[in-house]
XYZ file of N, CA and C in Angstrom:
687
model
N 0.794 -1.219 0.000
C 0.000 0.000 0.000
C 0.823 1.264 0.000
N 2.136 1.144 0.133
C 2.988 2.342 0.152
C 3.258 2.847 -1.256
N 3.425 4.152 -1.372
C 3.934 4.753 -2.605
C 5.451 4.731 -2.516
N 6.112 4.230 -3.549
C 7.531 3.929 -3.475
C 8.345 4.834 -4.394
N 9.392 5.435 -3.847
C 10.405 6.102 -4.666
C 11.549 5.109 -4.836
N 11.732 4.618 -6.042
C 12.777 3.640 -6.347
C 14.010 4.404 -6.816
N 15.141 4.176 -6.159
C 16.333 4.940 -6.495
C 17.474 4.013 -6.893
N 18.382 4.562 -7.691
C 19.545 3.803 -8.123
C 20.250 4.540 -9.235
N 21.415 4.029 -9.614
C 22.218 4.692 -10.640
C 21.783 4.345 -12.058
N 21.159 3.177 -12.232
C 20.837 2.692 -13.580
C 19.369 2.930 -13.867
N 19.097 3.870 -14.751
C 17.708 4.286 -14.990
C 16.851 3.138 -15.514
N 17.406 2.296 -16.377
C 16.616 1.201 -16.942
C 16.130 0.251 -15.845
N 16.981 -0.016 -14.861
C 16.611 -0.947 -13.795
C 15.540 -0.364 -12.881
N 15.718 0.901 -12.471
C 14.730 1.473 -11.560
C 13.415 1.762 -12.279
N 13.489 2.093 -13.565
C 12.256 2.272 -14.341
C 11.476 0.964 -14.418
N 12.194 -0.142 -14.582
C 11.535 -1.446 -14.669
C 10.865 -1.809 -13.355
N 11.522 -1.536 -12.224
C 10.929 -1.836 -10.919
C 9.709 -0.962 -10.680
N 9.822 0.322 -11.005
C 8.683 1.223 -10.835
C 7.507 0.784 -11.702
N 7.784 0.341 -12.926
C 6.720 -0.129 -13.807
C 6.051 -1.373 -13.255
N 6.849 -2.268 -12.640
C 6.303 -3.484 -12.030
C 5.364 -3.136 -10.875
N 5.748 -2.148 -10.073
C 4.900 -1.721 -8.959
C 3.592 -1.140 -9.483
N 3.675 -0.296 -10.504
C 2.459 0.308 -11.071
C 1.563 -0.760 -11.692
N 2.158 -1.751 -12.345
C 1.368 -2.816 -12.971
C 0.605 -3.619 -11.935
N 1.142 -3.671 -10.705
C 0.474 -4.394 -9.624
C -0.545 -3.519 -8.898
N -0.734 -2.295 -9.385
C -1.726 -1.407 -8.793
C -1.171 -0.412 -7.800
N 0.142 -0.360 -7.655
C 0.751 0.550 -6.700
C 1.170 1.865 -7.338
N 1.735 2.738 -6.498
C 2.254 4.021 -6.949
C 3.771 4.000 -6.805
N 4.475 4.440 -7.843
C 5.934 4.399 -7.806
C 6.523 5.541 -8.606
N 7.665 6.000 -8.146
C 8.417 7.053 -8.806
C 9.859 6.583 -8.930
N 10.412 6.597 -10.138
C 11.807 6.216 -10.360
C 12.670 7.476 -10.356
N 13.667 7.501 -9.478
C 14.566 8.651 -9.387
C 15.993 8.158 -9.565
N 16.627 8.567 -10.680
C 18.007 8.178 -10.913
C 18.917 9.027 -10.027
N 19.718 8.362 -9.199
C 20.583 9.078 -8.269
C 21.754 8.194 -7.891
N 22.923 8.806 -7.738
C 24.095 8.112 -7.232
C 24.150 8.370 -5.738
N 23.837 7.350 -4.937
C 23.735 7.523 -3.496
C 25.093 7.707 -2.820
N 26.189 7.621 -3.565
C 27.497 7.918 -2.989
C 27.844 9.399 -3.127
N 26.976 10.172 -3.782
C 27.207 11.600 -4.006
C 26.282 12.402 -3.095
N 26.804 13.025 -2.036
C 25.930 13.752 -1.117
C 25.206 14.916 -1.770
N 25.752 15.452 -2.847
C 25.106 16.561 -3.533
C 23.790 16.186 -4.196
N 23.576 14.875 -4.440
C 22.344 14.438 -5.085
C 21.240 14.087 -4.088
N 21.566 14.013 -2.800
C 20.592 13.561 -1.814
C 19.475 14.576 -1.542
N 19.768 15.882 -1.449
C 18.655 16.816 -1.229
C 17.595 16.725 -2.316
N 18.015 16.589 -3.569
C 17.059 16.476 -4.664
C 16.220 15.221 -4.559
N 16.818 14.124 -4.082
C 16.075 12.876 -3.893
C 14.944 13.072 -2.888
N 15.254 13.723 -1.769
C 14.223 13.984 -0.760
C 13.155 14.917 -1.319
N 13.583 15.986 -1.966
C 12.634 16.985 -2.478
C 11.700 16.399 -3.530
N 12.238 15.601 -4.453
C 11.400 15.005 -5.498
C 10.382 14.035 -4.905
N 10.807 13.262 -3.912
C 9.905 12.298 -3.282
C 8.767 13.010 -2.572
N 9.097 14.041 -1.801
C 8.079 14.787 -1.058
C 7.149 15.523 -2.020
N 7.703 16.090 -3.085
C 6.870 16.807 -4.058
C 5.891 15.867 -4.748
N 6.309 14.642 -5.038
C 5.456 13.687 -5.739
C 4.398 13.099 -4.833
N 4.764 12.759 -3.594
C 3.862 12.003 -2.725
C 3.284 12.823 -1.570
N 3.745 14.054 -1.398
C 3.192 14.910 -0.357
C 3.765 14.676 1.022
N 4.768 13.834 1.128
C 5.382 13.565 2.425
C 6.337 12.401 2.322
N 6.927 12.055 3.454
C 7.893 10.966 3.498
C 7.731 10.232 4.821
N 7.444 8.942 4.755
C 7.163 8.138 5.949
C 8.251 7.125 6.268
N 8.867 6.548 5.255
C 9.750 5.399 5.440
C 10.991 5.561 4.561
N 12.146 5.279 5.133
C 13.378 5.188 4.346
C 13.939 3.785 4.519
N 14.309 3.149 3.415
C 15.010 1.872 3.466
C 16.400 2.073 2.880
N 17.414 1.951 3.721
C 18.799 2.095 3.270
C 19.280 0.733 2.786
N 19.312 0.575 1.461
C 19.582 -0.737 0.869
C 20.768 -0.723 -0.089
N 21.441 0.433 -0.233
C 22.615 0.488 -1.112
C 23.774 -0.193 -0.404
N 24.263 -1.305 -0.976
C 25.201 -2.140 -0.244
C 26.649 -2.057 -0.674
N 26.920 -1.676 -1.899
C 28.300 -1.654 -2.363
C 28.794 -3.024 -2.774
N 30.049 -3.063 -3.183
C 30.652 -4.299 -3.679
C 31.392 -5.021 -2.570
N 31.614 -6.324 -2.779
C 32.425 -7.095 -1.847
C 33.856 -6.563 -1.889
N 34.580 -6.722 -0.795
C 35.928 -6.170 -0.696
C 36.917 -7.272 -0.333
N 38.228 -7.032 -0.506
C 39.225 -8.068 -0.226
C 39.557 -8.149 1.268
N 40.496 -9.024 1.605
C 40.962 -9.163 2.981
C 41.908 -8.010 3.327
N 42.372 -7.998 4.582
C 43.171 -6.876 5.085
C 44.382 -6.574 4.215
N 45.115 -7.597 3.822
C 46.384 -7.358 3.119
C 46.178 -6.692 1.767
N 44.992 -6.807 1.196
C 44.713 -6.196 -0.103
C 43.787 -4.988 0.004
N 43.508 -4.532 1.218
C 42.618 -3.390 1.428
C 43.442 -2.125 1.637
N 43.084 -1.069 0.920
C 43.710 0.241 1.114
C 42.780 1.123 1.933
N 43.321 2.184 2.507
C 42.460 3.086 3.272
C 41.468 3.794 2.358
N 41.854 3.985 1.076
C 40.911 4.588 0.126
C 39.696 3.690 -0.069
N 39.932 2.383 -0.172
C 38.820 1.444 -0.334
C 37.947 1.433 0.915
N 38.572 1.468 2.081
C 37.819 1.509 3.328
C 36.951 2.755 3.389
N 37.492 3.895 2.996
C 36.721 5.141 3.021
C 35.595 5.130 2.000
N 35.807 4.492 0.853
C 34.733 4.382 -0.144
C 33.553 3.598 0.420
N 33.837 2.505 1.120
C 32.764 1.704 1.705
C 32.044 2.483 2.814
N 32.805 3.186 3.640
C 32.176 3.984 4.685
C 31.296 5.076 4.094
N 31.754 5.658 3.005
C 30.993 6.740 2.378
C 29.608 6.254 1.951
N 29.577 5.123 1.245
C 28.307 4.616 0.720
C 27.458 3.976 1.806
N 28.076 3.200 2.686
C 27.316 2.358 3.614
C 26.985 3.064 4.924
N 27.806 4.041 5.325
C 27.594 4.709 6.614
C 27.257 6.197 6.435
N 28.128 6.928 5.773
C 27.959 8.383 5.702
C 26.711 8.791 4.934
N 26.432 8.120 3.817
C 25.280 8.529 3.015
C 23.939 8.173 3.673
N 23.782 7.005 4.296
C 22.547 6.785 5.070
C 22.363 7.812 6.188
N 23.458 8.187 6.840
C 23.378 9.245 7.858
C 22.856 10.531 7.238
N 23.456 10.957 6.132
C 23.096 12.237 5.529
C 21.676 12.212 4.966
N 21.299 11.112 4.333
C 19.944 11.028 3.776
C 18.902 11.072 4.897
N 19.164 10.375 5.983
C 18.235 10.415 7.118
C 18.181 11.817 7.717
N 19.316 12.480 7.823
C 19.362 13.837 8.369
C 18.527 14.792 7.517
N 18.668 14.682 6.198
C 17.923 15.557 5.303
C 16.420 15.272 5.351
N 16.077 14.006 5.543
C 14.668 13.612 5.533
C 13.983 13.810 6.874
N 14.763 14.007 7.942
C 14.195 14.016 9.286
C 13.051 15.006 9.481
N 13.121 16.248 9.001
C 11.969 17.143 9.186
C 10.674 16.588 8.606
N 10.779 15.891 7.485
C 9.587 15.293 6.865
C 9.122 14.079 7.661
N 10.063 13.273 8.160
C 9.703 12.104 8.955
C 9.005 12.517 10.253
N 9.485 13.575 10.883
C 8.897 14.031 12.142
C 7.450 14.497 11.967
N 7.105 14.855 10.748
C 5.752 15.342 10.482
C 4.762 14.223 10.186
N 5.230 12.989 10.137
C 4.376 11.866 9.734
C 4.253 10.863 10.872
N 3.068 10.605 11.369
C 2.900 9.596 12.426
C 3.367 8.223 11.954
N 4.129 7.543 12.795
C 4.586 6.201 12.450
C 5.771 6.154 11.522
N 6.438 7.285 11.286
C 7.589 7.298 10.383
C 8.705 6.414 10.923
N 9.461 5.817 10.015
C 10.533 4.940 10.450
C 11.600 4.769 9.382
N 12.751 4.274 9.829
C 13.911 4.046 8.968
C 14.331 2.590 9.126
N 14.674 1.952 8.002
C 15.130 0.560 8.017
C 16.486 0.498 7.324
N 17.457 -0.113 7.987
C 18.775 -0.327 7.382
C 18.935 -1.799 7.036
N 19.552 -2.072 5.905
C 19.849 -3.441 5.501
C 21.315 -3.703 5.818
N 21.550 -4.674 6.693
C 22.867 -4.915 7.267
C 23.488 -6.179 6.663
N 24.374 -6.836 7.387
C 25.068 -8.008 6.863
C 25.443 -8.944 7.991
N 25.421 -10.262 7.747
C 25.882 -11.201 8.782
C 27.319 -10.932 9.219
N 28.107 -10.338 8.334
C 29.486 -10.000 8.683
C 29.580 -8.917 9.739
N 28.411 -8.308 10.081
C 28.392 -7.276 11.112
C 28.469 -7.871 12.509
N 28.169 -9.172 12.672
C 28.254 -9.752 14.013
C 29.156 -10.991 14.050
N 29.888 -11.236 12.984
C 30.879 -12.305 12.976
C 32.147 -11.753 12.335
N 33.184 -12.549 12.269
C 34.452 -12.049 11.736
C 35.064 -13.032 10.758
N 34.385 -13.268 9.615
C 34.961 -14.173 8.618
C 36.149 -13.531 7.912
N 37.039 -14.343 7.439
C 38.209 -13.841 6.715
C 37.778 -13.277 5.367
N 38.402 -12.163 4.981
C 38.077 -11.529 3.718
C 36.937 -10.539 3.863
N 36.806 -9.636 2.867
C 35.672 -8.701 2.808
C 35.728 -7.678 3.941
N 36.920 -7.262 4.344
C 37.099 -6.451 5.539
C 36.385 -5.105 5.463
N 36.599 -4.342 4.400
C 36.042 -2.991 4.324
C 34.514 -3.015 4.363
N 33.935 -3.949 3.644
C 32.474 -4.058 3.595
C 31.918 -4.404 4.971
N 32.506 -5.395 5.639
C 31.991 -5.827 6.934
C 32.200 -4.769 8.012
N 33.343 -4.079 7.976
C 33.574 -3.014 8.956
C 32.536 -1.916 8.790
N 32.253 -1.547 7.543
C 31.252 -0.503 7.297
C 29.863 -0.960 7.734
N 29.523 -2.216 7.465
C 28.213 -2.721 7.874
C 28.101 -2.789 9.402
N 29.205 -3.107 10.086
C 29.180 -3.101 11.546
C 28.921 -1.695 12.062
N 29.559 -0.701 11.429
C 29.334 0.685 11.816
C 27.875 1.083 11.571
N 27.313 0.632 10.460
C 25.911 0.931 10.174
C 24.986 0.265 11.188
N 25.352 -0.925 11.649
C 24.564 -1.600 12.670
C 24.495 -0.769 13.942
N 25.651 -0.277 14.382
C 25.668 0.554 15.586
C 24.962 1.883 15.348
N 25.128 2.462 14.158
C 24.455 3.723 13.860
C 22.939 3.553 13.854
N 22.468 2.380 13.438
C 21.033 2.091 13.485
C 20.511 2.235 14.908
N 21.223 1.646 15.860
C 20.804 1.709 17.259
C 20.919 3.130 17.809
N 21.979 3.838 17.429
C 22.179 5.195 17.912
C 21.149 6.160 17.328
N 20.795 5.990 16.047
C 19.754 6.839 15.463
C 18.416 6.590 16.139
N 18.133 5.318 16.460
C 16.884 5.006 17.164
C 16.830 5.747 18.489
N 17.971 5.847 19.176
C 18.023 6.566 20.448
C 17.860 8.073 20.242
N 18.489 8.608 19.211
C 18.546 10.064 19.044
C 17.301 10.675 18.402
N 16.645 9.961 17.507
C 15.515 10.578 16.802
C 14.174 9.987 17.211
N 14.181 9.123 18.260
C 12.922 8.700 18.842
C 12.401 9.803 19.750
N 11.171 9.715 20.204
C 10.264 8.574 19.983
C 9.421 8.662 18.722
N 9.471 9.793 18.006
C 8.564 9.956 16.865
C 8.972 9.104 15.667
N 10.271 8.867 15.526
C 10.768 8.105 14.380
C 11.443 6.838 14.897
N 10.998 5.685 14.411
C 11.618 4.414 14.779
C 12.718 4.076 13.779
N 13.764 3.386 14.263
C 14.862 2.962 13.391
C 15.218 1.519 13.726
N 15.182 0.647 12.735
C 15.496 -0.768 12.915
C 16.341 -1.274 11.751
N 16.958 -2.428 11.939
C 17.781 -3.012 10.890
C 17.407 -4.450 10.593
N 17.748 -4.894 9.405
C 17.544 -6.279 8.976
C 18.892 -6.856 8.565
N 19.187 -8.058 9.064
C 20.382 -8.788 8.618
C 19.922 -9.973 7.780
N 20.010 -9.877 6.455
C 19.627 -11.010 5.620
C 20.701 -12.091 5.641
N 20.266 -13.327 5.529
C 21.191 -14.429 5.300
C 21.453 -14.563 3.810
N 21.777 -15.763 3.325
C 21.999 -15.967 1.885
C 20.677 -15.888 1.124
N 20.492 -14.813 0.378
C 19.259 -14.556 -0.357
C 19.528 -14.761 -1.844
N 18.652 -15.470 -2.520
C 18.817 -15.759 -3.949
C 18.615 -14.478 -4.750
N 19.693 -13.938 -5.232
C 19.702 -12.734 -6.065
C 20.625 -12.971 -7.245
N 20.597 -12.125 -8.267
C 21.540 -12.289 -9.380
C 22.998 -12.297 -8.927
N 23.321 -11.481 -7.914
C 24.704 -11.441 -7.430
C 25.110 -12.778 -6.816
N 24.214 -13.356 -6.010
C 24.534 -14.654 -5.399
C 24.573 -15.754 -6.454
N 23.713 -15.671 -7.437
C 23.736 -16.659 -8.520
C 25.074 -16.654 -9.244
N 25.674 -15.473 -9.395
C 26.976 -15.396 -10.052
C 28.043 -16.085 -9.210
N 27.928 -15.966 -7.883
C 28.866 -16.670 -7.002
C 28.714 -18.173 -7.170
N 27.464 -18.637 -7.245
C 27.212 -20.076 -7.407
C 27.735 -20.583 -8.746
N 27.690 -19.739 -9.770
C 28.213 -20.146 -11.072
C 29.725 -20.374 -11.002
N 30.404 -19.542 -10.228
C 31.858 -19.667 -10.094
C 32.218 -20.845 -9.189
N 31.489 -20.982 -8.081
C 31.747 -22.047 -7.112
C 30.430 -22.726 -6.744
N 29.971 -23.690 -7.534
C 28.669 -24.327 -7.292
C 28.542 -24.962 -5.901
N 29.661 -25.401 -5.323
C 29.598 -26.069 -4.023
C 29.133 -25.134 -2.907
N 29.230 -23.837 -3.137
C 28.839 -22.878 -2.095
C 27.335 -22.923 -1.841
N 26.558 -23.277 -2.851
C 25.100 -23.348 -2.671
C 24.732 -24.323 -1.553
N 25.289 -25.534 -1.587
C 24.966 -26.517 -0.565
C 25.521 -26.104 0.793
N 26.685 -25.492 0.793
C 27.266 -25.007 2.053
C 26.343 -23.970 2.687
N 25.833 -23.062 1.870
C 24.940 -22.020 2.373
C 23.640 -22.611 2.899
N 23.117 -23.600 2.205
C 21.882 -24.241 2.660
C 22.101 -24.977 3.977
N 23.237 -25.664 4.100
C 23.540 -26.388 5.330
C 23.768 -25.446 6.516
N 24.100 -24.189 6.224
C 24.374 -23.218 7.288
C 23.101 -22.574 7.833
N 21.940 -22.953 7.277
C 20.651 -22.423 7.738
C 19.840 -23.540 8.380
N 19.197 -23.252 9.487
C 18.395 -24.259 10.175
C 17.266 -24.789 9.299
N 16.718 -23.926 8.445
C 15.597 -24.361 7.604
C 16.069 -25.067 6.339
N 17.395 -25.136 6.153
C 18.008 -25.893 5.055
C 17.544 -25.431 3.668
N 17.418 -24.136 3.506
C 17.154 -23.587 2.176
C 17.756 -22.187 2.101
N 17.843 -21.677 0.885
C 18.268 -20.302 0.685
C 17.070 -19.373 0.844
N 17.337 -18.138 1.196
C 16.262 -17.166 1.331
C 15.851 -16.576 -0.006
N 14.662 -16.022 -0.040
C 14.135 -15.339 -1.219
C 13.999 -13.847 -0.922
N 14.043 -13.000 -1.946
C 13.823 -11.577 -1.695
C 12.524 -11.311 -0.927
N 11.503 -12.133 -1.194
C 10.228 -11.944 -0.506
C 10.354 -12.154 1.003
N 11.283 -13.010 1.425
C 11.489 -13.225 2.853
C 11.955 -11.937 3.530
N 12.866 -11.233 2.882
C 13.347 -9.965 3.423
C 12.248 -8.911 3.333
N 11.504 -8.926 2.237
C 10.434 -7.942 2.059
C 9.385 -8.042 3.158
N 9.052 -9.268 3.569
C 8.052 -9.430 4.623
C 8.559 -8.879 5.951
N 9.855 -9.049 6.213
C 10.428 -8.474 7.422
C 10.426 -6.955 7.386
N 10.758 -6.395 6.225
C 10.737 -4.941 6.075
C 9.314 -4.404 6.205
N 8.353 -5.134 5.644
C 6.952 -4.715 5.742
C 6.509 -4.670 7.199
N 6.915 -5.677 7.970
C 6.581 -5.691 9.398
C 7.180 -4.481 10.107
N 8.483 -4.237 9.910
C 9.141 -3.138 10.609
C 8.595 -1.783 10.189
N 8.174 -1.668 8.944
C 7.664 -0.385 8.449
C 6.229 -0.110 8.877
N 5.519 -1.143 9.289
C 4.080 -1.010 9.551
C 3.801 -0.734 11.017
N 2.533 -0.447 11.302
C 2.108 -0.209 12.680
C 2.201 -1.464 13.531
N 2.338 -2.640 12.907
C 2.517 -3.878 13.667
C 3.792 -3.830 14.501
N 4.749 -3.011 14.085
C 6.016 -2.890 14.809
C 6.115 -1.543 15.521
N 4.987 -0.977 15.919
C 4.994 0.352 16.535
C 5.735 0.392 17.865
N 5.963 -0.775 18.485
C 6.676 -0.849 19.758
C 8.082 -1.413 19.573
N 8.577 -1.347 18.333
C 9.895 -1.916 18.006
C 10.786 -0.813 17.447
N 11.874 -0.531 18.120
C 12.877 0.395 17.582
C 14.237 0.059 18.174
N 15.281 0.364 17.418
C 16.632 0.014 17.839
C 16.906 -1.471 17.784
N 16.083 -2.203 17.054
C 16.209 -3.662 16.990
C 16.850 -4.102 15.679
N 17.517 -5.237 15.722
C 18.137 -5.829 14.543
C 17.472 -7.180 14.313
N 16.833 -7.346 13.167
C 16.065 -8.551 12.849
C 16.854 -9.438 11.885
N 17.313 -10.605 12.332
C 17.953 -11.533 11.387
C 16.885 -12.239 10.539
N 17.076 -12.250 9.248
C 16.228 -13.038 8.346
C 17.189 -13.942 7.587
N 17.559 -15.029 8.253
C 18.677 -15.841 7.766
C 18.414 -17.339 7.808
N 17.173 -17.729 8.066
C 16.868 -19.150 8.120
C 17.364 -19.839 9.369
N 17.874 -19.063 10.320
C 18.419 -19.647 11.544
C 19.865 -20.056 11.353
N 20.778 -19.359 11.988
C 22.207 -19.655 11.819
C 22.575 -20.956 12.520
N 23.282 -21.810 11.797
C 23.799 -23.051 12.381
C 25.101 -22.729 13.101
N 25.181 -23.080 14.387
C 26.350 -22.723 15.180
C 27.320 -23.887 15.379
N 26.825 -25.123 15.280
C 27.742 -26.246 15.449
C 28.616 -26.407 14.202
N 29.846 -26.828 14.416
C 30.792 -26.966 13.311
C 30.819 -28.368 12.725
N 30.071 -29.296 13.300
C 29.995 -30.666 12.784
C 28.572 -31.189 12.982
N 28.227 -32.231 12.274
C 26.903 -32.824 12.405
C 26.776 -33.484 13.765
N 25.835 -33.021 14.558
C 25.621 -33.562 15.896
C 24.494 -34.588 15.892
N 23.454 -34.291 15.135
C 22.310 -35.201 15.019
C 21.648 -34.939 13.684
N 20.926 -35.950 13.149
C 20.304 -35.770 11.833
C 19.117 -34.822 11.888
N 18.808 -34.219 10.735
C 17.618 -33.378 10.624
C 16.375 -34.221 10.822
N 15.349 -33.605 11.386
C 14.075 -34.300 11.542
C 13.315 -34.303 10.224
């Protein structure tokens, strides 16, 4: 039931998503924007408010690329990840805050990473930035409540084109990922969408500063202890 401003750098992709929403009976606006450029963020807020008459929900979903391990990471790469994953969500929320404060039930959702609460080898810059975003989620919930709620989602292995490309390179990873989830399957985009819908809705009006894992249940044992039921 929400009117959606779909944002991204590639106009063809966001136009297609907006068209899909409209075809399903919804309202959507495609806004081409580079979310790593702070100069483009005020226009994003202004266009959204001008089109829909207000702003209720922000979903910070720009994730960036995977990064190498420590020995191959430069400080420039680390700063690039912080810029996109931490600084820009901060700035976009700051710019949108006057509009959010004017709307009952307004809230912000951040999309995080399992690497934010574990320490796997490799991907250092990305995971460090996501950990910072995790803490910023909790701090924003403290600072801009009670009128605006802020929560985060940590997706597990979700079937997307990016993950499919990983499986093409290393097919064995698919089974490893499935075995690492209690429900023994990969997640779907719809699984994350349902969690976001809950956090964005009045059903979660008493939830803020929370981090919701949508990961099929993390397997913690390192060996088979007992068979699946």
